[in-house]
Short mmCIF file of C-alpha atoms in Angstrom, two decimals:
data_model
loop_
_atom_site.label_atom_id
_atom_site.label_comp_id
_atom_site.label_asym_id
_atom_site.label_seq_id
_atom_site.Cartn_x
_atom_site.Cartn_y
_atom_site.Cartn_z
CA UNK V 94 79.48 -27.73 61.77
CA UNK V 95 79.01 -30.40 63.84
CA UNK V 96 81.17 -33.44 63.82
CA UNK V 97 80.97 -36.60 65.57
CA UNK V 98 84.77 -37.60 66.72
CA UNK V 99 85.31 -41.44 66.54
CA UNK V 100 88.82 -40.73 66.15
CA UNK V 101 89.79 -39.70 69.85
CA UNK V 102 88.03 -42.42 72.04
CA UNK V 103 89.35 -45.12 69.99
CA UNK V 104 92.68 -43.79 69.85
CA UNK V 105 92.64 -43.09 73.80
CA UNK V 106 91.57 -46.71 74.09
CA UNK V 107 94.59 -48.11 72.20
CA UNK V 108 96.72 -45.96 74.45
CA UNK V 109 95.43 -48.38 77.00
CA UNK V 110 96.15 -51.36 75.25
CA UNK V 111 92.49 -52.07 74.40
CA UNK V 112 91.88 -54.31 71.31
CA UNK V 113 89.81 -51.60 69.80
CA UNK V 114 86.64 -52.97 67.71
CA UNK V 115 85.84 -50.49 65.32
CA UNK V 116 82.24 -50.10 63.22
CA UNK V 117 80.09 -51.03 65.87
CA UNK V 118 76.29 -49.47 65.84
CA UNK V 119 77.02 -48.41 69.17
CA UNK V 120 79.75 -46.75 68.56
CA UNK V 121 77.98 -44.62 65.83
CA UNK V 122 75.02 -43.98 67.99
CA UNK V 123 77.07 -42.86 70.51
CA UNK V 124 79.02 -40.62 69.00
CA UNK V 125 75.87 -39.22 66.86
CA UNK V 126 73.72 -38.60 69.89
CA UNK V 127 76.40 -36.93 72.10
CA UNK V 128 77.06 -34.65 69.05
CA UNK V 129 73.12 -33.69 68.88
CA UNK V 130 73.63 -33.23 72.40
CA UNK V 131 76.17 -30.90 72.45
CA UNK V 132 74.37 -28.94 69.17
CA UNK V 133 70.94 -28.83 71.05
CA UNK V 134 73.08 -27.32 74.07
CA UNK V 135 74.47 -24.51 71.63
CA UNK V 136 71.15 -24.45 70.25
CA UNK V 137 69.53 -23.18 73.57
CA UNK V 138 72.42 -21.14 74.30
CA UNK V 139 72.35 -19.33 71.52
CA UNK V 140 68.44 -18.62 71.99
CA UNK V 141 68.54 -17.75 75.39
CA UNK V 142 71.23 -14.33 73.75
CA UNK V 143 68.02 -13.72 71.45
CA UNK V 144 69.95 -15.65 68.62
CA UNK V 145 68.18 -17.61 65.65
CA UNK V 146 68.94 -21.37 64.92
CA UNK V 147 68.83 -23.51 61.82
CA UNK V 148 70.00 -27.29 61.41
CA UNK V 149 71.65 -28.15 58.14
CA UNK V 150 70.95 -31.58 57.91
CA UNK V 151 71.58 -31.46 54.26
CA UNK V 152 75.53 -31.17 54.54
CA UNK V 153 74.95 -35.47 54.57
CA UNK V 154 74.32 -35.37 50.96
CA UNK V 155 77.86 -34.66 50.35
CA UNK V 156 79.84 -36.35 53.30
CA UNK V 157 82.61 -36.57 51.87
CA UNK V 158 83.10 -33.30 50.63
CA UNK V 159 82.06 -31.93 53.59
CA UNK V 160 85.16 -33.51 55.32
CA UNK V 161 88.12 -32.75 52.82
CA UNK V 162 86.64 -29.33 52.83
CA UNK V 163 86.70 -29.47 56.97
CA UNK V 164 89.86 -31.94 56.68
CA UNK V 165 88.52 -34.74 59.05
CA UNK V 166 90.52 -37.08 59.41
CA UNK V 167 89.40 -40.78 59.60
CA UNK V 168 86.54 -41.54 61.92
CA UNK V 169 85.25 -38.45 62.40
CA UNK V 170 82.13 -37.62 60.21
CA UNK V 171 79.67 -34.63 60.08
CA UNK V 172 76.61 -34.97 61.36
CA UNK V 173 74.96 -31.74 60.67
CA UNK V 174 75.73 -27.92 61.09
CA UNK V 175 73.96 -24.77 62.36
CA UNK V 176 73.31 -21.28 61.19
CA UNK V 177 73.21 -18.85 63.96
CA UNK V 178 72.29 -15.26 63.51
CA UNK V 179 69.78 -12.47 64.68
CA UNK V 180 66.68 -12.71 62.86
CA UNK V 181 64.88 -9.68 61.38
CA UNK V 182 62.06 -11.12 61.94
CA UNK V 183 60.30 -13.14 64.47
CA UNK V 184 60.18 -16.51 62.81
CA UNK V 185 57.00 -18.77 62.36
CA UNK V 186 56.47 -21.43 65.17
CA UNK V 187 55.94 -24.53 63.53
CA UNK V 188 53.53 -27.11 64.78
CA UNK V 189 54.89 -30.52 66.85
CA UNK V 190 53.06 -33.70 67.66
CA UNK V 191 52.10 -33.56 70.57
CA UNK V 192 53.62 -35.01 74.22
CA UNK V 193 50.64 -37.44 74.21
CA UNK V 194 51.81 -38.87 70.81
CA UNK V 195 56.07 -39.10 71.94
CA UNK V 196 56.12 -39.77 75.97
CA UNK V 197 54.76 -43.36 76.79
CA UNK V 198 54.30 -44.10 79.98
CA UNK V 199 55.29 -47.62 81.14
CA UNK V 200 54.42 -49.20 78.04
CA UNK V 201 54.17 -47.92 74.50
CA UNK V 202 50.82 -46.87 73.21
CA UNK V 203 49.54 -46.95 70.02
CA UNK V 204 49.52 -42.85 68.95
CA UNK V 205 47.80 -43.41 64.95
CA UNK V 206 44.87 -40.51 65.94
CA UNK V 207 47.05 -38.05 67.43
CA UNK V 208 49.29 -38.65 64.02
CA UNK V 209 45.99 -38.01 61.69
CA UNK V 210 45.43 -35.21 63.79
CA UNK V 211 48.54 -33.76 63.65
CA UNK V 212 48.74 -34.69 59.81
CA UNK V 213 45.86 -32.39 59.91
CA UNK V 214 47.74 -29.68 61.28
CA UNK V 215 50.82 -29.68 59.53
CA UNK V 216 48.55 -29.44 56.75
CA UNK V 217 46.95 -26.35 57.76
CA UNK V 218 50.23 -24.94 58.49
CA UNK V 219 52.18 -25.25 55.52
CA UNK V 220 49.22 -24.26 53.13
CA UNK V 221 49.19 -21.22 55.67
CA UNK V 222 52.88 -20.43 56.41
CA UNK V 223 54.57 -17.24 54.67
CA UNK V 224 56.98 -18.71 52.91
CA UNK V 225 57.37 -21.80 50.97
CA UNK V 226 53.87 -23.41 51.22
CA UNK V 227 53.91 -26.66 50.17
CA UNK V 228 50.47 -29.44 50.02
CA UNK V 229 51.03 -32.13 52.00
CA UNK V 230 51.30 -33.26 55.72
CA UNK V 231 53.60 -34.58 58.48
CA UNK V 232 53.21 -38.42 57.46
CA UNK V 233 53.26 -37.32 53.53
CA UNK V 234 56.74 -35.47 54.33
CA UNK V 235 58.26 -38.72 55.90
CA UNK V 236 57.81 -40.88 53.00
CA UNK V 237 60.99 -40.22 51.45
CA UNK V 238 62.83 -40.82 54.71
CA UNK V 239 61.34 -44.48 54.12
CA UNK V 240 60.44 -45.05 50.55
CA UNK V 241 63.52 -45.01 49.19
CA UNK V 242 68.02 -45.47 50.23
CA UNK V 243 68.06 -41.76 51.25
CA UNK V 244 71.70 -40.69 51.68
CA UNK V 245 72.69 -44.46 50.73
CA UNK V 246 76.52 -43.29 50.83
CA UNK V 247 75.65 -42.58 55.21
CA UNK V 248 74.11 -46.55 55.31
CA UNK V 249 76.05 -49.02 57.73
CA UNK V 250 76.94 -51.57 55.68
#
């Protein structure tokens, strides 16, 4: 499991006397991204010993329960956890959009045909893939990220 720790760096900064200002969107992305940071580094770790990885991104539909089970105290919050094992098998490689469509250089480009292309491969890949095929593409999977309060108890209010 991996927890981002709000706790300690505000606490440390009180021990300096610092009027601490707490439930600031930096402060959250902060803490988030150096937690994916230090998951991605166990991630490749991990891999590099021939190990299998799996985010568990769905441990944010519960938060809370997560953190009584984990007892967190205040201002620290899971962000996601990781399975780790040896695989039996070698796993599928699924499909990314490609560098063309993520790295902009100097200014941001429009990407909309790599996206329908890559729509078009997701496509092909989970109507091909061994195990829970599924109709629909990379854009068609988003929508619920966007269509709707997903996790609404995580939102910043």
């Amino acid at each position: 499991m991996f927890c981002a720790d709000m706790k300690r760096p505000t606490e440390a900064s009180e021990r300096t006397g610092a009027n601490v200002v707490r439930g600031m969107t930096e402060q959250l992305l902060v803490a988030t991204v150096d937690t994916a940071l230090m998951a991605q580094n166990v991630a490749v770790a991990a891999e590099s010993e021939g190990l299998g990885i799996c985010y568990i991104g769905g441990i944010r539909n519960n938060p809370q329960q997560i953190s009584d089970l984990l007892r967190l105290p205040a201002h620290v919050y899971p962000v996601f956890g990781m399975c780790l094992g040896y695989p039996e098998h070698d796993p599928e490689v699924k499909p990314r959009l490609s560098v063309e469509a993520i790295l902009k250089e100097d200014y941001y480009t429009e990407d909309g045909e790599q996206v329908e292309a890559f729509d078009t491969t997701m496509q092909a890949y989970y109507q091909a893939r061994s195990s829970s095929n599924k109709d629909t593409d990379w854009s068609h999977n988003l929508k619920p990220l966007f269509d709707n309060k997903l996790r609404p108890i995580c939102a910043i209010s």
